[in-house]
mmCIF file of C-alpha atoms and ligand atoms in Angstrom:
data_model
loop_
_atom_site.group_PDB
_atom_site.id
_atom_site.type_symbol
_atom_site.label_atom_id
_atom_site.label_comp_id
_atom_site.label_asym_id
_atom_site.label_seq_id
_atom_site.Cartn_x
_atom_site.Cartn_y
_atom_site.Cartn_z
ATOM 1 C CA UNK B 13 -50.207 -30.538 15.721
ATOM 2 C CA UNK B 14 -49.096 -32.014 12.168
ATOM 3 C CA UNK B 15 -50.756 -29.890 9.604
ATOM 4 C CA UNK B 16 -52.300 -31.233 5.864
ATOM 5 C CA UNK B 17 -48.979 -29.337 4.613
ATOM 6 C CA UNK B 18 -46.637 -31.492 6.823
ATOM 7 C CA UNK B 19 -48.462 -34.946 6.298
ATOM 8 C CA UNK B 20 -48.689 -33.815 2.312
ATOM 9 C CA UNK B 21 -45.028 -33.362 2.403
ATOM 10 C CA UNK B 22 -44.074 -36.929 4.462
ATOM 11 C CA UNK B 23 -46.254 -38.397 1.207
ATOM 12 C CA UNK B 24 -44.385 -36.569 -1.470
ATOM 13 C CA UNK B 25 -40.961 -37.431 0.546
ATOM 14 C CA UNK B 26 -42.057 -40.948 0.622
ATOM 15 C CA UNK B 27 -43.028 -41.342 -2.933
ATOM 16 C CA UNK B 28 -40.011 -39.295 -4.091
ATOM 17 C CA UNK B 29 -38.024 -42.230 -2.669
ATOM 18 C CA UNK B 30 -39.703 -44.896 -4.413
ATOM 19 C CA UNK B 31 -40.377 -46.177 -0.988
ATOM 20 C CA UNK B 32 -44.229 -47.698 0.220
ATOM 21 C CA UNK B 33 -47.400 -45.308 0.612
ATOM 22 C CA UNK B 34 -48.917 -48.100 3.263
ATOM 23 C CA UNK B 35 -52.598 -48.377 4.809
ATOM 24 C CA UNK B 36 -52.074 -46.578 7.694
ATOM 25 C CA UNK B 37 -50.051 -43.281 6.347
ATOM 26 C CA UNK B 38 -51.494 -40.268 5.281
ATOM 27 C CA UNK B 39 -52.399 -40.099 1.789
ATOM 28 C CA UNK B 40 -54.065 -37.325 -0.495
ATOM 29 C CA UNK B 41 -57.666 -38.457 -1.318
ATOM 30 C CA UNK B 42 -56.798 -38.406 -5.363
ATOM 31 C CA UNK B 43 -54.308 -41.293 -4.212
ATOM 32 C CA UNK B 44 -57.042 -43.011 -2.455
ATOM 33 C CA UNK B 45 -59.640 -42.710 -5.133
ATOM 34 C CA UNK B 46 -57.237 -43.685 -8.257
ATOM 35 C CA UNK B 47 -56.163 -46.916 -6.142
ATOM 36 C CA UNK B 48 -59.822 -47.734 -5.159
ATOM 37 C CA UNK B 49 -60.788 -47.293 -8.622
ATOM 38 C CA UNK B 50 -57.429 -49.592 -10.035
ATOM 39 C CA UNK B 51 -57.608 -51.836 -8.031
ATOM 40 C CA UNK B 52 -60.924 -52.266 -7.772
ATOM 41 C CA UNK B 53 -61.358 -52.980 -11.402
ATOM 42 C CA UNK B 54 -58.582 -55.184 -11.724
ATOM 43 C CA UNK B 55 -60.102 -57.596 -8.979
ATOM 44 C CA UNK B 56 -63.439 -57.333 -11.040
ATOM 45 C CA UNK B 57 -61.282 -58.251 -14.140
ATOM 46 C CA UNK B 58 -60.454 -61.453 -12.283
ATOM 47 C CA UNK B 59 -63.902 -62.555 -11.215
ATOM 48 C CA UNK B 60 -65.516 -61.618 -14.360
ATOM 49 C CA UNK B 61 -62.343 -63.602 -16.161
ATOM 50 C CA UNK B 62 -63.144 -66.843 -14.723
ATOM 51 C CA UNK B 63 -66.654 -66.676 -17.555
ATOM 52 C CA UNK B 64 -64.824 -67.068 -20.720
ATOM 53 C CA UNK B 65 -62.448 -69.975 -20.041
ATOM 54 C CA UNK B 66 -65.168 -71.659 -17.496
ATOM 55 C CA UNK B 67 -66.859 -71.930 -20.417
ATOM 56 C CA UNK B 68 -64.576 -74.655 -21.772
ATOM 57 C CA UNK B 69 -64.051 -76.835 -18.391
ATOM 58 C CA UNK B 70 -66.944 -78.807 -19.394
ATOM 59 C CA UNK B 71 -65.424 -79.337 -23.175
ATOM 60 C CA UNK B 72 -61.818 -79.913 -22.669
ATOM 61 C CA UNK B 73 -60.195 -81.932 -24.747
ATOM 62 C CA UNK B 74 -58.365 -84.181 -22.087
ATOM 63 C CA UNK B 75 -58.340 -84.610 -18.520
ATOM 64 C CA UNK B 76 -55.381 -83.236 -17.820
ATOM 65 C CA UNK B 77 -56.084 -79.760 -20.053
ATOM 66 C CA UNK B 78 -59.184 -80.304 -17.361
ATOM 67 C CA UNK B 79 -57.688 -80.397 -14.847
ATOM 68 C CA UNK B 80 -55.460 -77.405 -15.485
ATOM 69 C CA UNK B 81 -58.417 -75.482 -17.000
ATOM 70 C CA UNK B 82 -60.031 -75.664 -13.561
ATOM 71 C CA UNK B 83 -57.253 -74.740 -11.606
ATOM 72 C CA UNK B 84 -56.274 -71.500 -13.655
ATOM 73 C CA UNK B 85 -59.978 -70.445 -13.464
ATOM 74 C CA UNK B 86 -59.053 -70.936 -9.615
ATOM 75 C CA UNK B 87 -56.045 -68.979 -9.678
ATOM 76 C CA UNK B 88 -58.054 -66.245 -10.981
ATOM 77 C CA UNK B 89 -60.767 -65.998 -8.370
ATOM 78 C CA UNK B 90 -57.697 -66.628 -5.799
ATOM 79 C CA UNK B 91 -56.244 -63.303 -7.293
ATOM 80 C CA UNK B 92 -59.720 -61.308 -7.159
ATOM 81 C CA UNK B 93 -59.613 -62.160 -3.410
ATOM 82 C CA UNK B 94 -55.495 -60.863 -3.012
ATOM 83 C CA UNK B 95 -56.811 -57.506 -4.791
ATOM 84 C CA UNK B 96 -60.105 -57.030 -3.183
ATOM 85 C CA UNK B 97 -58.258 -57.725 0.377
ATOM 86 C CA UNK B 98 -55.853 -54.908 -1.199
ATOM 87 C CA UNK B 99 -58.792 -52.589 -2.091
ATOM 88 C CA UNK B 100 -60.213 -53.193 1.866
ATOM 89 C CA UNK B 101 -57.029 -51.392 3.170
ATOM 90 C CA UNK B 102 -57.668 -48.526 1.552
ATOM 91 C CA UNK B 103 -61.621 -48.319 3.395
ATOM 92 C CA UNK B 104 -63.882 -49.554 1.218
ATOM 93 C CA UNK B 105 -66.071 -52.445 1.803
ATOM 94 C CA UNK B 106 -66.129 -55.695 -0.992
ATOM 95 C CA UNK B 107 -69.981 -55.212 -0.398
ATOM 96 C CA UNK B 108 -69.582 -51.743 -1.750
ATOM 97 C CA UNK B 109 -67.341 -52.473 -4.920
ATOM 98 C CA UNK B 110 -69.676 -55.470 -6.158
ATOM 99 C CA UNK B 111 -72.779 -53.284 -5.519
ATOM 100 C CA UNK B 112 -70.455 -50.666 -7.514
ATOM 101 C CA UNK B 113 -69.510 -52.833 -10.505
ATOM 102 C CA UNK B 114 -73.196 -54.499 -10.851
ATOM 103 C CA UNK B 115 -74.526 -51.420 -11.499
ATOM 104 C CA UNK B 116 -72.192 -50.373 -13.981
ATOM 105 C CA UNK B 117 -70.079 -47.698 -11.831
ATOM 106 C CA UNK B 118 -67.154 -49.425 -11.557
ATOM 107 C CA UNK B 119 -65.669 -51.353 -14.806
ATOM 108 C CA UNK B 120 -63.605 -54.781 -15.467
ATOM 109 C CA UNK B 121 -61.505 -55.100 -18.581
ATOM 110 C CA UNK B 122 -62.587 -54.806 -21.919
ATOM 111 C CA UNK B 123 -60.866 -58.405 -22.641
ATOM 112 C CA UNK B 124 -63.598 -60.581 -20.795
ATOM 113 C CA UNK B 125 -66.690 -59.423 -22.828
ATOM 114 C CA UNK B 126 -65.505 -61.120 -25.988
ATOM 115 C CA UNK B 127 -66.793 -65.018 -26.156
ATOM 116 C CA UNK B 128 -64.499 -67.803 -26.321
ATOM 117 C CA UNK B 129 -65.710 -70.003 -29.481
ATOM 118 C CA UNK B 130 -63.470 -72.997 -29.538
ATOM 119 C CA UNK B 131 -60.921 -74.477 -27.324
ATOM 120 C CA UNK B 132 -58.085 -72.577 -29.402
ATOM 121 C CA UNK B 133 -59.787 -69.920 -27.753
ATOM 122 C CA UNK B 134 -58.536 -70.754 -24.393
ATOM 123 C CA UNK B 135 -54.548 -71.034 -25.119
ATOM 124 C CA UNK B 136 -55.130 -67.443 -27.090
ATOM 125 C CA UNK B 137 -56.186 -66.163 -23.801
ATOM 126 C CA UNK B 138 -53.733 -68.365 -21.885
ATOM 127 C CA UNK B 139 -50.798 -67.052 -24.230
ATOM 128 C CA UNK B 140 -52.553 -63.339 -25.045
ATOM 129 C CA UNK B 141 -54.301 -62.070 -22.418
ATOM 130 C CA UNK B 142 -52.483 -63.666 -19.831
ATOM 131 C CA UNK B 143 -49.199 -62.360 -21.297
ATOM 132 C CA UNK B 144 -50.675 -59.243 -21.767
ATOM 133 C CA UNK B 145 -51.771 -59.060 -17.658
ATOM 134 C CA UNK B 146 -48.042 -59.828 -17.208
ATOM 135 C CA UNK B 147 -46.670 -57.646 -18.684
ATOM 136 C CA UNK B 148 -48.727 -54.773 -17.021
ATOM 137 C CA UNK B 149 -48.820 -56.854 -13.829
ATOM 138 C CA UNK B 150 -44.811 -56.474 -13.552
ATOM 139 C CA UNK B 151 -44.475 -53.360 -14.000
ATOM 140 C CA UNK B 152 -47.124 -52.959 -11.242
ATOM 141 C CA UNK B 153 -44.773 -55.077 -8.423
ATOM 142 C CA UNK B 154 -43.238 -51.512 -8.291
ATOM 143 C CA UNK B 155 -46.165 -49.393 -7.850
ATOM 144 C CA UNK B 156 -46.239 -47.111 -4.578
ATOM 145 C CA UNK B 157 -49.150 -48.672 -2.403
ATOM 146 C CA UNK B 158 -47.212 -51.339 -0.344
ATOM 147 C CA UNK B 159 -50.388 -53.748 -0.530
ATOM 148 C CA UNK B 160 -51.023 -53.492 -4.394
ATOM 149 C CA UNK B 161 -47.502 -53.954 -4.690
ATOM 150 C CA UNK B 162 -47.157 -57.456 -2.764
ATOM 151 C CA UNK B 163 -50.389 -58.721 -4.380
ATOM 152 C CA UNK B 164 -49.111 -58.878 -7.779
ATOM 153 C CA UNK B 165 -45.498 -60.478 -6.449
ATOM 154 C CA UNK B 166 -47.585 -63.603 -6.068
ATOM 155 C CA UNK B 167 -50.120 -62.986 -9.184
ATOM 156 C CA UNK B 168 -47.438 -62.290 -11.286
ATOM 157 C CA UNK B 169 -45.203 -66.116 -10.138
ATOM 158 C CA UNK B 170 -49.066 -67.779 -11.235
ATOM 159 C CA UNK B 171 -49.415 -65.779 -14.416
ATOM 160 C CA UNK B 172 -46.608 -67.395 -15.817
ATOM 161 C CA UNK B 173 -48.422 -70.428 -15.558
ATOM 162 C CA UNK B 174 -51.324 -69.638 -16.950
ATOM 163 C CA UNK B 175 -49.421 -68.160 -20.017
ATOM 164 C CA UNK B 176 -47.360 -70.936 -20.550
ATOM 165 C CA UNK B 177 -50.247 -73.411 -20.325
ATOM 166 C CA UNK B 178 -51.877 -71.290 -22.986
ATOM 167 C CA UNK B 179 -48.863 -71.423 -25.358
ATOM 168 C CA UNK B 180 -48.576 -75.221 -25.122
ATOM 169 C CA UNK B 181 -52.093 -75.479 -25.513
ATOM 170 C CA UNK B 182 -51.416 -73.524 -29.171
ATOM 171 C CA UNK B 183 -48.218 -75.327 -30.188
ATOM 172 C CA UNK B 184 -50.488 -78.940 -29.770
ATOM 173 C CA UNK B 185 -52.521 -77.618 -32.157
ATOM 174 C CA UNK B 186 -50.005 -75.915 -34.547
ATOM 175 C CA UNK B 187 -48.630 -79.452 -34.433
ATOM 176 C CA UNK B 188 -51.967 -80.502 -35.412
ATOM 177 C CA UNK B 189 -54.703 -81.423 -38.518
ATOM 178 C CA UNK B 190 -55.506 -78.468 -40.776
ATOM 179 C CA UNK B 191 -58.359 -77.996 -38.846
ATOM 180 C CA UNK B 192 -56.962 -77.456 -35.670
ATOM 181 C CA UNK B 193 -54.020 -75.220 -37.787
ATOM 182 C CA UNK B 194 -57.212 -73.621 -38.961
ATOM 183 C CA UNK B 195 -58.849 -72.906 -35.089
ATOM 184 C CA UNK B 196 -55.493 -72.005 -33.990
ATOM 185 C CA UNK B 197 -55.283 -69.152 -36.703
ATOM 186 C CA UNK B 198 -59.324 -68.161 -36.068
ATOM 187 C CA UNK B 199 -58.755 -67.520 -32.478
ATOM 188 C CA UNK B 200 -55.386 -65.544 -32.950
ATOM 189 C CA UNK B 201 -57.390 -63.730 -35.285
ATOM 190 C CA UNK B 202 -59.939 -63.204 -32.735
ATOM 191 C CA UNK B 203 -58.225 -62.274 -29.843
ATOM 192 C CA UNK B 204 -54.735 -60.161 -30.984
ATOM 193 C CA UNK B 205 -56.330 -56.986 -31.189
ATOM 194 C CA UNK B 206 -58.519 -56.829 -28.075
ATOM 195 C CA UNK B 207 -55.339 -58.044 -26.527
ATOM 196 C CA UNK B 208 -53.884 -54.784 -27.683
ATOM 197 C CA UNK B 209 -56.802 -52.895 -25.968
ATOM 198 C CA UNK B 210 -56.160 -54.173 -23.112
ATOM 199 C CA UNK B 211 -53.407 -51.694 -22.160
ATOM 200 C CA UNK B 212 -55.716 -48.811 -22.314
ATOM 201 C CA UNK B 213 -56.261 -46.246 -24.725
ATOM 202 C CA UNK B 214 -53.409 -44.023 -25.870
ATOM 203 C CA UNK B 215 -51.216 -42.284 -23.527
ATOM 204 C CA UNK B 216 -52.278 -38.937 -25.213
ATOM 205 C CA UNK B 217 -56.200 -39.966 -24.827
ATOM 206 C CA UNK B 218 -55.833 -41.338 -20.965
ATOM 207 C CA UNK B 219 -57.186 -39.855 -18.128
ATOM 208 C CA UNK B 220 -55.228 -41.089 -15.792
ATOM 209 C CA UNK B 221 -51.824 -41.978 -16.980
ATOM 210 C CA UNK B 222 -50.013 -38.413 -16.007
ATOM 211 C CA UNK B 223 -51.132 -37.990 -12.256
ATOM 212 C CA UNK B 224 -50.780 -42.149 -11.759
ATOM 213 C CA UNK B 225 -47.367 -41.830 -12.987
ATOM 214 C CA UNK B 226 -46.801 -38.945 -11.149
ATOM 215 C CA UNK B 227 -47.964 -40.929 -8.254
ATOM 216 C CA UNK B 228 -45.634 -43.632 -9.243
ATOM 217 C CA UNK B 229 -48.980 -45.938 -8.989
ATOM 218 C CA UNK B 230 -48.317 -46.650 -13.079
ATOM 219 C CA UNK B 231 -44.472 -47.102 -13.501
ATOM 220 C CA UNK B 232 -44.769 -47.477 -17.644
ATOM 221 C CA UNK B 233 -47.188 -45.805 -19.524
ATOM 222 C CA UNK B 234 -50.031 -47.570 -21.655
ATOM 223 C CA UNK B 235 -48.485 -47.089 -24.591
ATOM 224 C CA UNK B 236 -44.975 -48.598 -23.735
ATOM 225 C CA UNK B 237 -46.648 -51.579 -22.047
ATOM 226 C CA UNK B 238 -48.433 -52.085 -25.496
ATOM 227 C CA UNK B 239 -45.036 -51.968 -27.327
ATOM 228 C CA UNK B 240 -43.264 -53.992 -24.602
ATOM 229 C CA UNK B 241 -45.996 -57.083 -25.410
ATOM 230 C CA UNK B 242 -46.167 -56.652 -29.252
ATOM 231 C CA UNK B 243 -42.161 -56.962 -29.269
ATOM 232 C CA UNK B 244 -42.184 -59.957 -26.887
ATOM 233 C CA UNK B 245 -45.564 -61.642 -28.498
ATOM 234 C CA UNK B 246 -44.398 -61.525 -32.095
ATOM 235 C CA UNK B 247 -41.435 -63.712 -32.589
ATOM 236 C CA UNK B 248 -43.876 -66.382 -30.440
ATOM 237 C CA UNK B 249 -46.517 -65.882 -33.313
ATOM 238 C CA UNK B 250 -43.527 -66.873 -35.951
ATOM 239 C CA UNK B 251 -42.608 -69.806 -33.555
ATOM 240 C CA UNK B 252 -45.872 -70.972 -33.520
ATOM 241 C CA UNK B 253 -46.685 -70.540 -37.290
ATOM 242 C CA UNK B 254 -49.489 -68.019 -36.936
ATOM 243 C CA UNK B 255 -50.327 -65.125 -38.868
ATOM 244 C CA UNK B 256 -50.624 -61.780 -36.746
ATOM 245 C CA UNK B 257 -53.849 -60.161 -38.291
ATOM 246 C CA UNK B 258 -52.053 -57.147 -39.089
ATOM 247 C CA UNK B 259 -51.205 -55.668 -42.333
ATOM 248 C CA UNK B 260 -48.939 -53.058 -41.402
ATOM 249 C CA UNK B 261 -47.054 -55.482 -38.596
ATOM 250 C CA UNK B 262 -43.048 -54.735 -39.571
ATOM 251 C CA UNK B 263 -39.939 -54.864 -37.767
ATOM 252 C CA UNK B 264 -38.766 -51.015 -37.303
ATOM 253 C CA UNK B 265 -34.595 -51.534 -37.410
ATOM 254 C CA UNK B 266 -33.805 -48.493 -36.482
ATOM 255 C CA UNK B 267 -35.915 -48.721 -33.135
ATOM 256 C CA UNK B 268 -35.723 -52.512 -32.746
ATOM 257 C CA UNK B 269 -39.186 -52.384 -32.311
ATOM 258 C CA UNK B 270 -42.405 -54.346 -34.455
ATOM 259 C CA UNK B 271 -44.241 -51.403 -35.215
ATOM 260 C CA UNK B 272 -47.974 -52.059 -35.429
ATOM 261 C CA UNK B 273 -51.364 -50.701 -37.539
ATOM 262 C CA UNK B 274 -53.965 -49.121 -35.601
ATOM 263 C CA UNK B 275 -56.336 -50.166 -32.846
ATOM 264 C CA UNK B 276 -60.035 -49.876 -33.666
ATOM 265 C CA UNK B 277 -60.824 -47.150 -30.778
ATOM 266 C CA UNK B 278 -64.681 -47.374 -31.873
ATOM 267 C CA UNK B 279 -64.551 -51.070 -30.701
ATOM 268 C CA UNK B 280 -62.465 -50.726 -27.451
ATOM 269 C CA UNK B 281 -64.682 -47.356 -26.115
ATOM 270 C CA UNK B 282 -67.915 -49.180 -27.067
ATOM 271 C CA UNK B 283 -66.706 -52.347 -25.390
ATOM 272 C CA UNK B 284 -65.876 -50.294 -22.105
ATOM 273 C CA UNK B 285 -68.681 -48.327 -21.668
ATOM 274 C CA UNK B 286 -70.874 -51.541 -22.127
ATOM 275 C CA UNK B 287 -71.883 -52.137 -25.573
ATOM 276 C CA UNK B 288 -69.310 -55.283 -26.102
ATOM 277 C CA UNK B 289 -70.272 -58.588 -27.645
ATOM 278 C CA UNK B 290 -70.813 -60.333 -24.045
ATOM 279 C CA UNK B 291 -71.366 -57.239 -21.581
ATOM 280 C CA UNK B 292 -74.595 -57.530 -21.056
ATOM 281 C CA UNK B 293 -74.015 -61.737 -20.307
ATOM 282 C CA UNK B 294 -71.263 -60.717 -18.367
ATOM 283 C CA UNK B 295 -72.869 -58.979 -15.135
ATOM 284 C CA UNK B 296 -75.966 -60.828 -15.243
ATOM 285 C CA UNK B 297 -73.822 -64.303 -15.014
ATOM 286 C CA UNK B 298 -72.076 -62.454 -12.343
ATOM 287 C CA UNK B 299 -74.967 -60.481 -10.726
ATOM 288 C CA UNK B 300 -76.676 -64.069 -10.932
ATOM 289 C CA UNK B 301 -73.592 -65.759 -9.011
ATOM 290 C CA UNK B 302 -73.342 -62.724 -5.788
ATOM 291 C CA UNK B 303 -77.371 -63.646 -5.354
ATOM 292 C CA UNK B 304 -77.062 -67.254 -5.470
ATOM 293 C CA UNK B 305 -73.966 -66.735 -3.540
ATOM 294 C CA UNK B 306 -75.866 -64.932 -0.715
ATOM 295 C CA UNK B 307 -76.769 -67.808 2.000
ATOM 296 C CA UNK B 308 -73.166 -68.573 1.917
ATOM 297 C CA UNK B 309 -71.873 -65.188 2.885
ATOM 298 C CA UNK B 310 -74.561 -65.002 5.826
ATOM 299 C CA UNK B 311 -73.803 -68.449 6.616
ATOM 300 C CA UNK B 312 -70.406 -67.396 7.244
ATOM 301 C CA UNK B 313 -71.139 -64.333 8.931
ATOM 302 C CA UNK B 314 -73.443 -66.083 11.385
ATOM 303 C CA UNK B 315 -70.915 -68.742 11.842
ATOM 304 C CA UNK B 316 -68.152 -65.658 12.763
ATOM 305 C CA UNK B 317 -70.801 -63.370 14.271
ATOM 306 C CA UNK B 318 -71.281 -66.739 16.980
ATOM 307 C CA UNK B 319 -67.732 -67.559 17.475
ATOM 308 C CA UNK B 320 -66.832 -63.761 17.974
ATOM 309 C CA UNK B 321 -69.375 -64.259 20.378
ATOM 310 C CA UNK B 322 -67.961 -67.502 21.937
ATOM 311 C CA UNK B 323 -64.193 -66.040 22.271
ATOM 312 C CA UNK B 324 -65.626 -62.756 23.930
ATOM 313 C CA UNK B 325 -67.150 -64.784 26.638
ATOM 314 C CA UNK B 326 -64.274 -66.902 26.822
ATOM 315 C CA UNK B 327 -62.180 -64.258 27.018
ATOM 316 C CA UNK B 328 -64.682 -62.505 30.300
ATOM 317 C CA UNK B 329 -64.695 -66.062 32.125
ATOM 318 C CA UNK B 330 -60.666 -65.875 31.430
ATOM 319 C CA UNK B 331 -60.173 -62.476 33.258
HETATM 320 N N1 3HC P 410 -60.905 -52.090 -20.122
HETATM 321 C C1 3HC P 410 -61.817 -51.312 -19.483
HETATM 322 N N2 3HC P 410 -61.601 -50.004 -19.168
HETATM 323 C C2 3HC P 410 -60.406 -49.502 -19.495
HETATM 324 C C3 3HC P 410 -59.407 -50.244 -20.144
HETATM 325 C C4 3HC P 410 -59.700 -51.602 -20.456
HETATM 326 N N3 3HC P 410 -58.827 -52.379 -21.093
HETATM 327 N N4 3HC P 410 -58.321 -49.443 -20.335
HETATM 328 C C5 3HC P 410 -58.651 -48.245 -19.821
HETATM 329 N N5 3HC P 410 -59.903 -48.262 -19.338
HETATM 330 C C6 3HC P 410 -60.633 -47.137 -18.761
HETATM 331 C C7 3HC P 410 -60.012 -46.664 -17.467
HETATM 332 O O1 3HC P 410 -60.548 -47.394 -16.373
HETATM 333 C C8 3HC P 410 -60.443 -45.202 -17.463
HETATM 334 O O2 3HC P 410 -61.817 -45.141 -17.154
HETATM 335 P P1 3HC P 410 -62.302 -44.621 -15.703
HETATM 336 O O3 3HC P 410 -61.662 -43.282 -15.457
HETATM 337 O O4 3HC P 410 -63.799 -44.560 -15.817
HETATM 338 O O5 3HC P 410 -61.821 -45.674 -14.726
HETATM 339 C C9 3HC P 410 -60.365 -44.817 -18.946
HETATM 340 O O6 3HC P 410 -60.486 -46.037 -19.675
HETATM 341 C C10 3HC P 410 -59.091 -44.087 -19.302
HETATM 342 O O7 3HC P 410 -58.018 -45.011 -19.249
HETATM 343 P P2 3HC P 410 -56.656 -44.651 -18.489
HETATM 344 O O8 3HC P 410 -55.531 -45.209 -19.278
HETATM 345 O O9 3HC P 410 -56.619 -43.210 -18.159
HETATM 346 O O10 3HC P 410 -56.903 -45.486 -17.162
HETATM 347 P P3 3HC P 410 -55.799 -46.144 -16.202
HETATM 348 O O11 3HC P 410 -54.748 -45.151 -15.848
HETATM 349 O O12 3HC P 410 -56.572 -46.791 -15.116
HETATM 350 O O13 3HC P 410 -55.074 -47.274 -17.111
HETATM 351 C C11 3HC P 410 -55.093 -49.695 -17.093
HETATM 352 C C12 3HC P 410 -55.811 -48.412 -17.554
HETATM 353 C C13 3HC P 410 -53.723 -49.757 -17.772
HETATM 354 C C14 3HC P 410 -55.944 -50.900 -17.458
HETATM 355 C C15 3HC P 410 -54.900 -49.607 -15.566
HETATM 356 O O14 3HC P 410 -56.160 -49.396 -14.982
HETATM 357 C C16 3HC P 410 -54.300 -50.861 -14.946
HETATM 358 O O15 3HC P 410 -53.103 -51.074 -15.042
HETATM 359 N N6 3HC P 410 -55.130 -51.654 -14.265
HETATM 360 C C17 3HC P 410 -54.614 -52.799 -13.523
HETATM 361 C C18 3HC P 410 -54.419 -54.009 -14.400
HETATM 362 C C19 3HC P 410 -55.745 -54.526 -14.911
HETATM 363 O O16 3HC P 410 -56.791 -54.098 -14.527
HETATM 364 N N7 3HC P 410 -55.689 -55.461 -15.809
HETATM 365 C C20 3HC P 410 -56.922 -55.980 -16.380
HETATM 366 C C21 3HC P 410 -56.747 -57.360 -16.752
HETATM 367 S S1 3HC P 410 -56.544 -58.419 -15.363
HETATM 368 C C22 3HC P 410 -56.351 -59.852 -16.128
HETATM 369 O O17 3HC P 410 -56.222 -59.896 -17.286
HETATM 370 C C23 3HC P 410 -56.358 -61.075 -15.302
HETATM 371 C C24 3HC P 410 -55.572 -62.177 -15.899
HETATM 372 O O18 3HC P 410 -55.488 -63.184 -14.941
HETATM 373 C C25 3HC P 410 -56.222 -62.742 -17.098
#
């Protein structure tokens, strides 16, 4: 009989060899709970992602920024659906985690509950917050749960898009009138440091960033993500002509890094524990959606329910 000792040590072998914790092995229930909860809130992230830039299909500027508009807001729900699949290996129910997240147990990133004011707004999250899910969304192609893993292979080749998209969307408009100089520079303004934020709070302040890495579910801590974007985002901001709304931006020779002013902690904690600008908005637009969503999910379960029913007696008449 294998005892919790023997199945704790196949895990600890396992991760020690940077190989894949998968559905069906043994895992401890920390490693359980801490993917649940990651993964759960990155799906949310997605969904509740879709509200800011939906908000501009209506008011694009062409019909082919349309057009692409629509089918990055697509992506996005696409990529909710790889992660909450992911979240359903580990035995808990997509029922359960948007009953969870409605009633504020479960959280989505702090990005989404800022509002997007112009269609500048929409390449600053395209070249931003995009960039910024890339960059965390690479490192996580390595983390240890084999399903988590292979989800972001095929986020991460779609990201790109939707980052690039965002950054052309920003150089038309650096190209542009004053005005649109002038939008460009108001949303950069707007969105670089909840960009930042995104990452998570300091690696001294996180819960979660010792045992995860431990774990090997974070590869790269919070803080080194952060750095990793600023150094990559900056010389685009030059390229682009845009101020970074940072006084104390500079480039550090001796570490070859642009070291950056502080992050407004106030704003990020109040944002996450639901006291953002759009919060509130947020989960009623998307409590709103899961109830006016509800004859399609029991259509659909009807529809399975009676052809589960048709293949069983199939199958009887077949034996
Ligand atoms: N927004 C909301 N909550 C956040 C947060 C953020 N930006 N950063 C941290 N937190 C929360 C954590 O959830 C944790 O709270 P909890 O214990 O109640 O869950 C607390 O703050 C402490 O933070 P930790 O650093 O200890 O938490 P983690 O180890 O989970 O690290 C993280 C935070 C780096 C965001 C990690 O959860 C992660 O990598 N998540 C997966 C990626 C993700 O969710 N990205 C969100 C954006 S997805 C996206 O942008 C889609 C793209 O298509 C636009």
């Amino acid at each position: 009989m294998t005892s919790n000792a023997d199945f704790q040590a196949a895990f600890d072998a396992t991760i020690g060899a940077d190989e894949k914790i998968e559905p069906r092995d043994w895992m401890p229930d920390g490693y359980r709970n801490t993917l649940i909860r990651q993964i759960a809130q990155h799906a949310h992230s997605e969904i509740i992602g879709m509200q800011p830039e939906a908000n501009w299909i209506t008011r694009a500027p062409t019909l082919q920024r349309k057009a692409i508009l629509i089918a990055k807001v697509q992506d996005e729900a696409g990529h909710g659906l790889y992660l909450y699949s992911a979240a359903e290996t580990l035995g808990v129910s997509r029922d359960e985690l948007q009953d969870l997240l409605h009633r504020g147990k479960q959280k989505y990133s702090s990005i989404f509950n800022y509002p997007t004011l112009s269609w500048a707004d929409i390449g600053a999250i395209g070249w931003l917050v995009d960039g910024a899910a890339i960059v965390n969304q690479i490192m996580l192609q390595g983390t240890s749960y084999g399903p988590y893993a292979r989800a972001m292979v095929r986020i991460c080749k779609e990201e790109s898009f939707h980052a690039r998209q965002g950054y052309s969307i920003l150089m038309r408009l650096a190209e542009g009138t004053e005005e649109q100089r002038a939008m460009l520079q108001d949303a950069v303004n707007r969105w670089w440091w909840p960009s930042l934020m995104m990452f998570g709070p300091h690696d001294s302040e996180s819960t979660h960033t010792e045992q995860s890495m431990e774990w090997r579910i974070k590869r790269i801590s919070n803080d080194d993500l952060r750095q990793m974007f600023v150094d990559q985002t900056v010389p685009q901001a030059h390229y682009l002509g845009v101020e970074i709304p940072d006084p104390d931006l500079h480039f550090d020779e001796d570490s070859g890094h642009w070291r950056f002013g502080d992050i407004d902690w106030d704003e990020f904690w109040a944002t996450v524990k639901g006291n953002g600008r759009m919060n509130r908005e947020r989960i009623a637009h998307k409590r709103k959606a899961w109830e006016d969503g509800a004859w399609v999910r029991e259509a659909a379960q009807a529809y399975a329910d009676k052809h589960a029913g048709r293949t069983s007696s199939m199958s009887e008449e077949a034996a």
